[in-house]
C-alpha cells in the first residue's frame, strides 16, 4: 500500500452576532479565537482543501501508441506483439512488466491479469473491447505500483461477469474490475460494466476516475464503485445502478466535477472507516447529481463539504414514505462530523432528514428546495445559516440544532411541528417519543429494487432502481413585489429605540415555564427574511431566543399550547421585525431585556386575512397569515413609546397607544391539547401552505 497524506483543514470564519450576553457559536472540533470587537467571533472549523485532493497525473489520459504493446482478443484466445512482456494461456492474458498495452477485440470467457513488480506502472488502453469472465474479474490487478485503465477516444467497451465468484488465488476477488494496488480509470471513451455478482469496480488501494468518458455500471448484488482507501473522481459521466452503495470510499470520496445518475439500494455515496475516526469524509467541488437511494444520498462518517453543484435527491421513497426498520436511515446529506454547504442548488425529497450533522451544520449560501418526512436541517451542535434561499415545503421540524443562528438569507418553512428548534441531542421529548420512526402519518411504501442482470437463482433485492424527481424553482426575493408567503413591513426602520421596557415578561416555555432552562440551547436571528408556517411552536428553544435583526413572519398553530415564540428561558428582541398570527400558548411577552417595542393582541374570535399596522396613514407592518389566528404578535423599531397606531386583523380593527415598549390587548383563551406528550407520539398534523407577502419599496 502506498501512503499519502491529505490535508483536511482549512479556516472557515463564522461571524456570530451577539445579543445581550448570548452568542451562537459552532461546537465540536473547533479552535476559537476571540477578537477585539464585541460583535464577532472567529471560529476555525475543520474543513477540506481541494488543492490537496487532486494531482496532475490523475487527470492525464495520454499514451504513446508507438511504444505500446498490442493485445488482440478473439473470442476464446488472444495474441500479443511482445511475448516477453505478456503471457497468454488460452483466454487468460497476463501482463508482467511496466508499459503501455492496447487491447482490442472480444473474449467471451476470459481474463486480463496484471502481475508486475510492485514498482511498475502499467497502462491498459481499452480500444473497443468486450470481455466477459464468468466467475472472476474481467480485469484483475494482482500486483503493480499503479495501473491506469484508459478508455480510448471514440470507443465503446464492455466488461462483465455472469456467475458467482470462484477463487483463483488468496485474494477475495469481488468486482468485475478488481485491483490490489492503486488504480486510475481515465480517458474519453465509454465503459459499461454488468456485474451479475459482486461490484462493478473494486480498488483495494487508492482509486481514481477522471476524464470526459462515460462509465455505466449495473451491479445486481453489490456496489457500483468501491475504493478501500481514497476514492477520487475528477470528471466524467456516471450512470450507476447498484443493490448496495453507488460509490463507496472507505477513507474518503473527493469529487472535482462530473455528471452522476445514481440509483442505490443503500447509500448513493458512502465513506466510512471504522478503524480511523479521522477518515471517512466526502468533498464535492461541483457537478450534477441525480440520486435515488433507499439509504442516504451522501453519508460520511467524518466531514462532508460541498462547494457547489446541482443536486436532485430522493431517499427512502420520498417524504411520504414510512421507514419500516427502526434503524433505517434515509437522509439526504449526512456527516458524522461537520457538514459545510458553501453553495449549490438542492432539490430534496427525503423520508428522513434532508441535511444532518452529528456536529455542526453551516449553510453559507445556495438554493434549497426541501420536502422531508423529518427535519429539513439538523445538527447535534450548531446549525448556522449565513445566507441562501431555503424553501422547505413539508417537514416535521424545519431547522434544528442545540444552537441555531440565522444571519442572512431567505428562509421559508412549512412544518407539521416547529419551524426553528433548539434542543440538545436526545433532549426533545417529542423526538424521543418517536422511538426511531419517521413520518408516522405517511402512507407511502418503499419501491422494490429491480436491477438488471439479476441471476434467476438468487432472490431479488428489495431496493429501488428508479424514481423520478422534479426540480422546483426556488423562490427569489424581490425588493418591490414578492410572493414568497408573508408580507414584509413597509417604510424605513429608524436607528435606535425610545422608551423603557414596561410590563415585559419572560417568554413562557412548555408548561408555562415549568421546563428547566437549558443555557446551552439558543436561537439567534441576526438577519434575513424568515417565514414560518407551523402546526407546533413556530420557534421553540429549550434555552433562549434572541433577535437582533431581520424579518420574521409567522403563521402559527390555530389553537392549543403552541406559540409563535416558545422559550424555556428568555425571549430578547433588540432589532428586526416580527409579525405573527396564531395561538399564544404559554407565551406572555418579550423579556424585559428587550429594547424594541412590541404588542400582543388576543382576539375575541379568530380572524383570517391580512394583519396591517399603520401610523397615521403610513403602513409600517403588513403580513397575511395562511390560516386563522386567535392572537397577533408584532414587534418593530417603528413602535415607539407614547405613539398611537391602528392595527387591522382580518375584519377587526383596534387603535392602541404604546405605553413604554409593550402593549397587550385581550386575554388568552387557548387550551393545551395539541402538545406532544412525554413518551407519546408526534401530533397528527397536516402541513399548510405559506401565505402571501407584499413589500413596498
XYZ file of C-alpha atoms in Angstrom:
697
model
C 0.000 0.000 0.000
C 1.259 3.466 -0.866
C 0.642 6.037 1.826
C -0.134 9.671 1.291
C -1.444 12.475 3.430
C -4.477 14.517 2.525
C -4.751 17.877 4.204
C -8.266 18.235 5.508
C -8.104 21.504 7.398
C -8.914 24.998 6.237
C -10.108 28.051 8.090
C -13.762 28.904 7.955
C -14.747 32.193 9.553
C -18.154 32.394 11.167
C -19.415 35.813 12.171
C -21.749 35.381 15.144
C -23.698 38.465 16.147
C -24.215 38.806 19.867
C -27.463 39.531 21.629
C -27.078 40.703 25.208
C -24.662 38.151 26.706
C -25.676 35.345 24.356
C -23.813 34.288 21.225
C -24.291 31.411 18.808
C -21.061 29.598 18.005
C -20.088 26.283 16.489
C -19.243 23.393 18.768
C -17.216 20.251 18.251
C -13.795 20.011 16.641
C -13.129 23.739 16.541
C -10.490 26.239 17.553
C -11.895 29.551 18.726
C -10.025 32.855 18.636
C -11.653 35.843 20.283
C -11.426 39.214 18.519
C -11.125 42.696 19.954
C -14.678 43.583 18.911
C -17.725 42.652 20.938
C -19.829 41.556 17.982
C -17.749 38.969 16.111
C -16.260 35.596 16.963
C -13.893 33.838 14.562
C -14.133 30.073 14.644
C -11.815 27.773 12.714
C -13.857 24.734 11.704
C -12.317 21.548 10.372
C -12.763 21.717 6.619
C -11.267 20.422 3.367
C -8.728 21.947 0.966
C -9.457 20.884 -2.642
C -5.915 21.750 -3.732
C -4.695 18.750 -1.748
C -7.180 16.248 -3.167
C -6.340 16.004 -6.894
C -2.974 15.525 -8.673
C -1.996 16.447 -12.250
C -1.182 12.816 -13.028
C -4.728 11.770 -12.172
C -6.126 13.946 -14.944
C -3.738 12.742 -17.668
C -5.096 10.155 -20.168
C -2.446 10.225 -22.919
C -0.240 7.387 -24.123
C 2.451 6.794 -26.763
C 0.935 4.263 -29.148
C 4.249 3.751 -30.965
C 5.749 2.228 -27.826
C 2.634 0.278 -26.837
C 2.217 -3.482 -26.903
C -0.890 -4.561 -28.856
C -3.080 -7.353 -27.496
C -5.803 -8.677 -29.769
C -8.678 -10.631 -28.251
C -10.534 -13.222 -30.324
C -13.478 -14.940 -28.579
C -11.598 -17.646 -26.628
C -7.990 -16.723 -27.299
C -5.619 -13.768 -27.616
C -2.394 -12.709 -29.334
C 0.284 -10.171 -28.417
C 3.033 -8.277 -30.275
C 5.526 -8.797 -27.406
C 5.597 -12.227 -25.824
C 8.370 -11.217 -23.395
C 6.029 -8.864 -21.524
C 2.788 -10.782 -21.979
C 1.909 -14.377 -21.209
C -1.171 -15.888 -22.864
C -2.765 -19.113 -21.719
C -5.955 -19.780 -23.640
C -8.230 -16.830 -22.902
C -6.179 -15.593 -19.932
C -3.759 -12.735 -20.664
C -1.135 -11.928 -18.028
C 0.867 -8.670 -18.224
C 4.195 -8.989 -16.406
C 6.097 -5.730 -16.943
C 5.726 -1.955 -16.858
C 4.497 -0.393 -20.083
C 1.530 0.587 -22.244
C -0.774 -2.161 -23.546
C -3.553 -1.559 -26.097
C -6.382 -4.110 -26.052
C -8.957 -4.663 -28.797
C -11.425 -7.422 -29.679
C -13.628 -9.754 -27.652
C -13.303 -12.501 -25.047
C -16.455 -14.491 -24.285
C -14.963 -16.028 -21.143
C -11.501 -14.744 -20.374
C -9.452 -12.507 -18.120
C -6.758 -9.817 -18.177
C -4.331 -10.108 -15.240
C -1.677 -7.520 -14.335
C 1.023 -9.242 -12.299
C 4.085 -6.985 -12.475
C 6.686 -5.759 -9.989
C 5.405 -3.579 -7.169
C 7.404 -0.656 -8.641
C 5.898 -0.953 -12.146
C 3.349 1.402 -13.651
C 1.094 -0.245 -16.220
C -1.285 1.498 -18.628
C -4.065 -0.636 -20.101
C -5.792 1.042 -23.055
C -9.260 -0.310 -23.869
C -9.673 0.255 -27.611
C -13.120 -1.210 -28.198
C -13.128 -4.403 -26.131
C -15.782 -6.775 -24.817
C -14.540 -9.026 -22.026
C -16.652 -11.410 -20.000
C -15.253 -13.535 -17.209
C -17.929 -15.840 -15.867
C -16.565 -16.460 -12.350
C -13.888 -13.831 -11.700
C -12.772 -10.307 -12.573
C -12.555 -9.388 -16.237
C -9.574 -7.163 -15.322
C -7.590 -8.226 -12.263
C -4.656 -6.204 -10.892
C -2.765 -8.697 -8.782
C 0.348 -6.572 -8.345
C 1.835 -3.314 -9.655
C 2.745 0.105 -8.326
C -0.167 1.689 -10.177
C -2.406 0.699 -13.076
C -4.141 3.100 -15.485
C -7.155 1.802 -17.408
C -7.622 4.263 -20.279
C -10.810 4.386 -22.369
C -9.638 5.243 -25.893
C -11.371 8.178 -27.538
C -14.483 7.257 -29.518
C -14.562 3.644 -28.325
C -17.242 1.589 -26.585
C -16.075 -1.066 -24.130
C -17.955 -3.673 -22.092
C -16.841 -5.778 -19.121
C -18.996 -8.355 -17.321
C -19.358 -11.459 -15.201
C -22.235 -13.945 -15.049
C -21.824 -16.323 -12.126
C -20.705 -16.399 -8.513
C -17.015 -15.719 -7.951
C -14.651 -18.698 -7.751
C -11.299 -18.084 -6.030
C -8.197 -18.285 -8.251
C -5.696 -17.265 -5.529
C -5.634 -15.941 -1.961
C -7.372 -12.655 -2.865
C -11.084 -12.257 -2.327
C -11.983 -11.007 -5.802
C -15.421 -9.402 -5.778
C -15.507 -6.943 -8.695
C -15.607 -7.004 -12.479
C -12.544 -4.756 -12.265
C -10.543 -5.709 -9.178
C -7.255 -4.041 -8.193
C -4.996 -4.847 -5.254
C -2.935 -1.712 -5.884
C -3.580 1.894 -6.952
C -5.978 2.119 -9.895
C -6.887 5.015 -12.178
C -9.639 4.853 -14.824
C -9.399 7.701 -17.347
C -9.940 8.655 -20.968
C -12.854 9.910 -23.085
C -14.348 6.611 -24.256
C -17.299 4.649 -22.887
C -17.192 1.711 -20.471
C -20.188 -0.396 -19.436
C -19.821 -2.880 -16.584
C -22.503 -5.509 -15.967
C -21.892 -7.153 -12.604
C -24.317 -10.016 -12.171
C -22.404 -10.753 -8.945
C -20.252 -8.547 -6.751
C -19.457 -4.917 -7.514
C -18.547 -3.082 -10.687
C -15.122 -1.667 -9.758
C -13.211 -2.565 -6.590
C -9.927 -0.876 -5.691
C -8.193 -2.199 -2.566
C -5.849 0.800 -2.589
C -6.436 4.329 -3.912
C -8.956 4.538 -6.767
C -9.151 7.496 -9.165
C -11.599 8.045 -12.047
C -11.281 11.013 -14.362
C -11.566 12.306 -17.893
C -14.577 13.051 -20.063
C -15.637 9.441 -20.604
C -18.836 7.651 -19.611
C -18.970 4.857 -17.024
C -22.162 2.808 -16.742
C -22.434 0.139 -14.050
C -25.224 -2.313 -13.292
C -24.474 -4.181 -10.049
C -27.273 -6.582 -9.176
C -25.962 -7.529 -5.718
C -23.036 -5.264 -4.908
C -21.939 -1.643 -5.116
C -21.110 0.345 -8.221
C -17.622 1.637 -7.350
C -15.678 0.660 -4.214
C -12.408 2.235 -3.077
C -10.903 0.690 0.047
C -8.701 3.766 0.573
C -9.323 7.138 -1.134
C -11.838 7.389 -3.977
C -11.143 10.386 -6.211
C -13.229 11.487 -9.216
C -12.179 14.438 -11.347
C -14.797 14.364 -14.119
C -16.847 12.247 -16.493
C -20.397 10.922 -16.777
C -21.646 8.145 -14.487
C -24.782 6.019 -14.657
C -24.823 3.671 -11.679
C -27.495 1.170 -10.635
C -26.458 -0.842 -7.577
C -28.136 -3.033 -4.986
C -25.778 -1.638 -2.350
C -23.897 1.691 -2.427
C -23.472 3.639 -5.637
C -19.975 4.867 -4.672
C -18.133 3.640 -1.578
C -14.814 5.172 -0.490
C -13.534 3.842 2.821
C -11.097 6.661 3.641
C -12.666 9.417 1.550
C -14.638 10.434 -1.505
C -13.401 13.564 -3.308
C -15.152 14.763 -6.472
C -13.927 17.688 -8.571
C -16.674 17.540 -11.218
C -18.880 15.168 -13.180
C -22.434 14.180 -14.045
C -23.854 11.445 -11.823
C -27.050 9.451 -12.111
C -27.173 7.008 -9.212
C -29.827 4.518 -8.121
C -28.771 2.638 -4.999
C -30.314 0.091 -2.658
C -28.235 1.563 0.171
C -26.380 4.923 0.063
C -25.691 6.868 -3.088
C -22.229 7.938 -1.844
C -20.792 6.370 1.312
C -17.495 6.961 3.158
C -16.653 5.315 6.459
C -13.512 3.939 8.077
C -14.473 2.144 11.285
C -10.793 1.831 12.245
C -9.904 5.525 11.967
C -12.384 8.200 13.033
C -10.378 10.946 11.275
C -11.143 9.364 7.898
C -14.342 8.788 6.013
C -15.012 12.257 4.584
C -16.837 13.456 1.461
C -15.786 16.507 -0.561
C -17.718 17.840 -3.584
C -16.289 20.714 -5.626
C -19.075 20.836 -8.215
C -21.026 18.618 -10.603
C -24.556 17.440 -11.329
C -26.079 14.709 -9.153
C -29.367 12.856 -9.610
C -29.636 10.322 -6.795
C -32.373 7.870 -5.847
C -31.367 5.811 -2.830
C -33.038 3.650 -0.232
C -30.420 4.801 2.270
C -28.732 8.199 2.482
C -27.813 10.040 -0.703
C -24.453 11.153 0.789
C -23.182 9.607 4.014
C -19.798 10.337 5.579
C -18.502 9.236 8.966
C -16.420 12.425 9.242
C -16.710 15.728 7.356
C -18.963 16.439 4.398
C -18.168 19.592 2.424
C -19.992 20.744 -0.706
C -18.613 23.791 -2.506
C -21.107 23.864 -5.390
C -23.196 21.663 -7.657
C -26.724 20.773 -8.693
C -28.439 18.050 -6.683
C -31.750 16.249 -7.205
C -32.187 13.711 -4.428
C -34.863 11.190 -3.447
C -34.212 8.982 -0.410
C -36.227 6.177 1.153
C -39.074 6.603 -1.316
C -39.524 10.331 -0.600
C -41.130 12.411 2.132
C -44.410 10.445 2.132
C -42.750 7.064 2.710
C -42.518 5.290 6.044
C -39.231 3.787 7.201
C -40.138 0.241 8.193
C -36.959 -0.528 10.156
C -36.196 1.319 13.376
C -32.503 1.649 12.492
C -33.103 2.688 8.889
C -31.606 5.953 7.677
C -32.856 7.626 4.519
C -31.391 11.098 4.867
C -30.293 13.393 2.089
C -26.792 14.553 3.037
C -25.228 13.291 6.272
C -21.988 13.980 8.126
C -20.725 12.247 11.234
C -18.614 15.379 11.726
C -19.141 18.903 10.422
C -21.370 19.497 7.397
C -20.418 22.550 5.323
C -22.614 23.712 2.437
C -20.938 26.597 0.604
C -23.174 26.896 -2.437
C -25.257 24.853 -4.845
C -28.803 24.091 -5.923
C -30.514 21.319 -3.968
C -33.894 19.705 -4.622
C -34.505 17.181 -1.833
C -37.334 14.671 -1.306
C -36.364 12.593 1.717
C -38.086 10.157 4.055
C -35.628 11.243 6.772
C -33.695 14.480 7.466
C -32.677 16.358 4.335
C -29.395 17.613 5.882
C -27.942 16.103 9.051
C -24.731 16.593 11.041
C -23.630 14.908 14.247
C -21.623 18.069 14.986
C -22.096 21.445 13.264
C -24.008 22.298 10.093
C -23.186 25.517 8.222
C -25.083 26.905 5.220
C -23.022 29.660 3.657
C -25.166 30.102 0.532
C -27.134 28.165 -2.057
C -30.706 27.384 -3.047
C -32.565 24.630 -1.194
C -35.989 23.209 -2.035
C -36.853 20.532 0.522
C -39.654 18.074 1.242
C -38.878 15.710 4.112
C -40.604 13.342 6.487
C -38.452 14.635 9.356
C -36.146 17.674 9.711
C -35.012 19.992 6.954
C -31.680 20.830 8.625
C -30.490 19.095 11.803
C -27.234 19.373 13.759
C -26.478 17.852 17.137
C -24.499 21.011 17.950
C -24.786 24.277 15.968
C -26.871 24.930 12.862
C -25.746 28.148 11.163
C -27.368 29.833 8.156
C -25.178 32.634 6.813
C -27.078 33.217 3.552
C -29.023 31.469 0.813
C -32.573 30.687 -0.221
C -34.240 27.909 1.766
C -37.716 26.680 0.910
C -38.976 23.745 2.974
C -42.387 22.782 1.607
C -43.077 19.988 4.106
C -41.222 18.704 7.177
C -41.660 17.763 10.817
C -39.252 20.435 12.050
C -37.540 22.910 9.755
C -34.161 23.907 11.214
C -32.885 22.256 14.383
C -29.747 22.304 16.500
C -28.531 22.767 20.026
C -27.969 26.317 18.821
C -29.464 27.895 15.714
C -28.083 31.082 14.160
C -29.586 32.757 11.094
C -27.727 35.872 9.988
C -28.959 36.352 6.388
C -30.909 34.725 3.591
C -34.492 33.968 2.647
C -35.919 31.134 4.764
C -39.400 29.777 4.118
C -40.620 26.775 6.167
C -43.839 24.775 6.307
C -43.677 22.403 9.301
C -46.057 19.972 10.975
C -44.337 20.813 14.269
C -41.715 23.501 14.985
C -40.191 25.817 12.408
C -36.959 26.502 14.325
C -35.995 24.323 17.278
C -33.100 24.442 19.763
C -32.592 21.346 21.909
C -29.710 19.169 22.958
C -29.438 15.855 21.169
C -31.874 13.432 22.809
C -33.424 16.213 24.908
C -36.545 16.809 22.822
C -39.234 14.656 24.416
C -41.266 14.542 21.223
C -38.316 13.227 19.240
C -37.624 10.605 21.893
C -41.250 9.569 21.735
C -40.866 8.729 18.060
C -38.646 5.768 19.006
C -36.805 5.948 15.683
C -39.881 6.238 13.455
C -40.081 8.991 10.868
C -43.251 10.489 9.471
C -45.784 8.239 11.259
C -48.668 9.779 9.341
C -47.205 8.955 5.933
C -48.802 6.306 3.780
C -46.072 5.671 1.210
C -44.184 2.446 0.599
C -40.558 1.941 -0.431
C -40.408 0.772 -4.036
C -38.932 -2.601 -4.915
C -35.412 -2.891 -6.325
C -35.379 -4.216 -9.891
C -31.733 -4.154 -11.024
C -30.856 -5.532 -14.419
C -28.894 -8.751 -14.935
C -30.180 -10.326 -11.734
C -29.342 -14.038 -11.679
C -32.534 -16.076 -11.530
C -31.191 -18.460 -8.941
C -30.827 -15.769 -6.289
C -33.667 -13.785 -4.655
C -34.313 -10.275 -5.902
C -33.123 -7.426 -3.755
C -35.678 -5.098 -2.225
C -34.042 -1.841 -3.193
C -35.242 0.665 -5.704
C -33.745 1.149 -9.142
C -35.608 4.120 -10.412
C -37.687 7.074 -9.410
C -38.483 10.420 -10.875
C -37.524 13.765 -9.493
C -38.812 17.152 -10.397
C -36.995 20.395 -9.916
C -38.888 23.034 -8.013
C -37.921 26.551 -8.885
C -36.570 28.302 -5.840
C -38.233 31.386 -4.512
C -36.450 34.605 -5.341
C -36.840 37.575 -3.078
C -37.906 40.850 -4.666
C -37.460 44.321 -3.267
C -40.715 45.584 -4.722
C -43.158 42.695 -5.002
C -42.759 39.219 -3.504
C -44.936 36.130 -3.399
C -42.707 34.137 -1.057
C -45.505 33.964 1.513
C -45.996 36.650 4.116
C -45.695 40.467 3.817
C -42.590 42.294 4.980
C -43.157 45.719 6.561
C -43.152 48.963 4.680
C -41.159 52.061 5.411
C -37.580 52.594 6.605
C -36.764 51.440 10.163
C -35.199 54.190 12.295
C -31.953 53.708 14.162
C -32.329 53.092 17.864
C -35.459 52.889 20.029
C -37.067 55.114 22.576
C -38.511 54.457 25.985
C -38.008 51.836 28.655
C -39.491 48.379 28.939
C -42.704 48.302 30.949
C -44.677 45.202 31.562
C -42.287 42.907 29.645
C -42.213 39.273 30.743
C -40.173 36.190 30.326
C -41.382 34.080 27.422
C -43.216 31.037 28.743
C -41.806 27.614 27.989
C -43.556 24.281 27.836
C -45.936 24.131 30.787
C -45.657 27.854 31.462
C -42.004 27.852 32.405
C -42.194 24.535 34.228
C -39.470 23.111 31.981
C -35.904 23.796 33.078
C -33.875 26.308 31.075
C -31.004 24.741 29.128
C -28.434 27.503 28.789
C -26.670 25.542 26.021
C -29.680 25.988 23.756
C -30.153 29.259 21.902
C -31.850 30.511 18.761
C -30.407 33.752 17.370
C -31.881 35.648 14.428
C -29.488 38.368 13.300
C -30.760 38.992 9.766
C -32.531 37.576 6.751
C -36.219 37.110 5.994
C -37.844 34.141 7.733
C -41.387 32.961 7.007
C -42.765 30.137 9.152
C -45.996 28.190 8.652
C -46.228 25.723 11.535
C -48.618 23.447 13.406
C -46.406 23.454 16.505
C -44.303 26.214 18.036
C -43.029 28.413 15.260
C -39.782 28.996 17.175
C -39.055 26.684 20.108
C -35.964 26.853 22.308
C -35.204 24.821 25.411
C -32.957 27.743 26.287
C -33.243 31.305 24.979
C -34.415 33.146 21.871
C -32.575 36.274 20.683
C -33.442 38.508 17.739
C -31.135 41.344 16.757
C -32.245 41.938 13.160
C -34.012 40.515 10.152
C -37.685 39.923 9.384
C -39.838 37.207 10.952
C -43.326 36.338 9.649
C -45.331 33.617 11.371
C -48.465 31.606 10.642
C -48.624 29.532 13.789
C -50.905 26.943 15.326
C -54.556 27.934 15.362
C -55.136 26.680 18.932
C -53.540 24.782 21.790
C -50.360 25.222 23.810
C -48.135 26.062 20.838
C -46.821 29.587 20.451
C -45.182 31.772 17.827
C -42.231 32.088 20.242
C -41.738 29.360 22.868
C -38.721 29.568 25.144
C -37.865 27.882 28.422
C -35.660 30.899 29.077
C -35.784 34.456 27.788
C -37.100 35.979 24.553
C -34.994 39.066 23.871
C -35.653 41.297 20.851
C -33.322 44.223 20.197
C -33.858 44.623 16.455
C -35.719 43.353 13.427
C -39.396 42.934 12.592
C -41.923 40.364 13.839
C -45.460 39.851 12.565
C -47.049 36.640 13.762
C -50.501 35.132 13.967
C -51.612 32.000 15.778
C -52.192 30.534 19.211
C -50.449 32.317 22.081
C -49.883 29.083 24.008
C -47.930 29.970 27.159
C -46.216 32.990 25.584
C -46.650 36.008 27.905
C -44.431 38.529 26.165
C -40.869 39.516 25.417
C -38.252 39.607 28.162
C -37.513 42.844 29.954
C -34.040 42.957 28.397
C -35.698 43.649 25.036
C -35.093 47.172 23.761
C -37.688 47.284 20.985
C -41.410 47.965 21.010
C -43.829 45.029 20.797
C -47.544 44.396 21.117
C -49.768 41.340 21.506
C -53.479 41.144 20.699
C -55.743 38.354 21.980
C -58.841 38.450 19.807
C -62.383 37.679 20.910
C -62.739 35.418 17.862
C -60.170 34.002 15.457
C -59.604 36.053 12.337
C -58.306 35.361 8.837
C -56.747 37.759 6.365
C -54.077 40.418 6.409
C -52.573 41.959 9.526
C -51.797 45.638 8.868
C -50.284 48.180 11.251
C -50.457 51.883 10.410
C -49.005 55.007 11.925
C -51.449 57.614 10.715
C -51.827 56.874 7.010
C -48.456 55.134 6.704
C -48.363 51.329 6.701
C -45.422 50.160 8.807
C -46.192 46.411 9.011
C -48.209 44.055 6.820
C -48.466 40.277 6.601
C -51.120 37.779 5.535
C -51.105 34.588 7.648
C -52.144 31.406 5.872
C -54.769 30.330 8.391
C -56.994 31.561 11.195
C -55.299 33.225 14.153
C -56.676 33.953 17.669
C -53.633 36.034 18.647
C -51.338 38.510 16.867
C -47.795 39.417 17.935
C -45.895 42.342 16.416
C -42.539 43.986 17.062
C -40.714 46.712 15.160
C -38.257 49.552 15.718
C -41.095 51.770 14.476
C -43.246 51.023 17.546
C -42.414 53.967 19.819
C -43.413 54.724 23.386
C -46.239 57.273 23.503
C -47.180 56.830 19.827
C -50.605 55.698 18.627
C -51.172 53.082 15.918
C -54.026 51.327 14.154
C -53.945 47.582 13.634
C -56.328 45.707 11.361
C -56.556 41.950 11.848
C -58.936 40.480 9.289
C -62.242 42.243 9.991
C -61.215 43.553 13.416
C -59.560 46.961 13.853
C -58.076 48.394 17.038
C -56.324 51.638 17.904
C -53.642 51.418 20.563
C -51.056 53.630 22.222
C -47.671 52.301 23.246
C -47.119 52.860 26.979
C -43.413 52.181 27.175
C -42.200 49.414 24.910
C -45.075 46.940 25.286
C -48.818 46.721 24.778
C -51.202 43.810 25.393
C -54.862 43.643 24.455
C -57.389 40.980 25.444
C -56.991 37.698 27.309
C -55.586 34.435 26.037
C -58.206 31.674 25.946
C -56.246 28.795 24.397
C -56.467 25.181 25.520
C -53.478 22.878 25.793
C -54.479 19.738 23.899
C -52.115 19.724 20.924
C -48.756 19.406 22.623
C -46.789 16.183 22.121
C -46.687 14.261 25.388
C -43.697 12.616 27.071
C -43.357 9.040 25.773
C -46.193 9.696 23.390
C -46.188 10.201 19.637
C -45.896 13.169 17.356
C -49.181 15.065 16.958
C -51.099 14.179 13.799
C -50.703 17.438 11.966
C -51.014 18.230 8.304
C -48.933 20.956 6.737
C -50.455 24.035 5.211
C -49.123 26.449 2.629
C -47.404 29.742 3.182
C -49.255 32.989 2.945
C -48.595 35.962 0.692
C -46.235 38.835 1.445
C -46.275 42.189 -0.243
C -43.309 44.500 0.144
C -43.390 48.123 -0.853
C -40.217 49.938 -1.778
